[in-house]
Amino acid sequence: MEKTRRQHYLPRMYMKRFGYGSLNDRKISVLKLDTGKIVNDGRVENFAVSNMYYDTNSDELNEILEETFLLYPQFKGHKNIDDPQFIEHAYARQEGAISTLLDELEKDMSLFNQDSYKAKFIDFIHSLAYRTKSYRDSIDAINQQTEKFICEICDKMGLSESEKRKTIDMNCRSGKQMQLYQMTSIVPVLQTMKMLVEQYNWYEGYNNTKLDFIISDNPAETVRLGFNDICIPICCSKAVIMRIKDNTAPLISKDVPANGKIELSLDSVINYNRLQLEMGQKFVFGTKEAIDIMKQIYDKTRG
């Protein structure tokens, strides 16, 4: 199988849902967070992408999947484990099914109340939360500080370089290793599923305002951090909203649910979009009108 060099850490099919134009020639507007400049009529292929981003080797993959093999021993030793692009190819196969899932939810938001749809949706947003470059970089930043601290302690204790290295390796897993574990092992997905099902009420979110939803290149950090109020847009005008089962917890949106649905006010949409601005690492994506409006808000917060 031919190697895929350019690998996306935000699914292209998800970015396209917030763009414009025909399905065969979908474009998107992009706000670059480092410069504050807008790119209109962008192609999703050119954003949230990195060379060989998911590539690994069989030893690393076997270590990452150790917990999964305990639950499903028949998968251990499978020939696909030797594929250095195992994860990229797995995500490529999954993308069509997730796109269909989101299409069906957009037509009928109540479907997420069915266990099969909810499980697939949670699997998708767990992936969104952990596959981003922002998550990988944050783990590497933590490791740098941890490694510095360990080195200082080891030096004070007079340990050798080999003992120091062993201590560091025992306490620090690279951002990529942690990320691939979160993405491929079944245990983290089940933990996210347990949290979202047991601790949150789920609502259909409708955005009938003049401001479309936007997304960032780190769109589901609220899932990873367990926010009280989680909004996962599935298109410009609809979202799945999860609120913590605690009536005293502060929420981003003050809109009151009715019959499992939330009609979002303009203030709520602005606040959810601002959160995407804050979570974004390099980019936010959306329609021209939405990006123009959020650019004005972005400029005010920077100024």
mmCIF file with all atom_site columns, C-alpha atoms in Angstrom, residues 38 55 87 102 110 138 157 170 188 202 210 251 288 296 302:
data_model
loop_
_atom_site.group_PDB
_atom_site.id
_atom_site.type_symbol
_atom_site.label_atom_id
_atom_site.label_alt_id
_atom_site.label_comp_id
_atom_site.label_asym_id
_atom_site.label_entity_id
_atom_site.label_seq_id
_atom_site.pdbx_PDB_ins_code
_atom_site.Cartn_x
_atom_site.Cartn_y
_atom_site.Cartn_z
_atom_site.occupancy
_atom_site.B_iso_or_equiv
_atom_site.pdbx_formal_charge
_atom_site.auth_seq_id
_atom_site.auth_comp_id
_atom_site.auth_asym_id
_atom_site.auth_atom_id
_atom_site.pdbx_PDB_model_num
ATOM 1  C CA . ILE A 1 38  ? -8.098  35.351 7.261  1.00 0.00 ? 38  ILE A CA 1
ATOM 2  C CA . ASP A 1 55  ? 3.562   6.734  11.711 1.00 0.00 ? 55  ASP A CA 1
ATOM 3  C CA . ILE A 1 87  ? -3.230  4.246  12.504 1.00 0.00 ? 87  ILE A CA 1
ATOM 4  C CA . LEU A 1 102 ? -22.824 12.874 11.162 1.00 0.00 ? 102 LEU A CA 1
ATOM 5  C CA . SER A 1 110 ? -32.705 12.542 18.208 1.00 0.00 ? 110 SER A CA 1
ATOM 6  C CA . SER A 1 138 ? 0.967   19.840 25.627 1.00 0.00 ? 138 SER A CA 1
ATOM 7  C CA . MET A 1 157 ? 21.636  11.915 44.362 1.00 0.00 ? 157 MET A CA 1
ATOM 8  C CA . MET A 1 170 ? 10.034  5.244  33.413 1.00 0.00 ? 170 MET A CA 1
ATOM 9  C CA . PRO A 1 188 ? -9.408  5.315  27.263 1.00 0.00 ? 188 PRO A CA 1
ATOM 10 C CA . TRP A 1 202 ? -27.423 15.133 26.455 1.00 0.00 ? 202 TRP A CA 1
ATOM 11 C CA . LYS A 1 210 ? -27.363 34.622 12.105 1.00 0.00 ? 210 LYS A CA 1
ATOM 12 C CA . LEU A 1 251 ? -22.569 26.699 32.311 1.00 0.00 ? 251 LEU A CA 1
ATOM 13 C CA . LYS A 1 288 ? -16.905 33.604 5.563  1.00 0.00 ? 288 LYS A CA 1
ATOM 14 C CA . GLN A 1 296 ? -13.622 41.079 15.188 1.00 0.00 ? 296 GLN A CA 1
ATOM 15 C CA . ARG A 1 302 ? -5.972  40.519 21.646 1.00 0.00 ? 302 ARG A CA 1
#
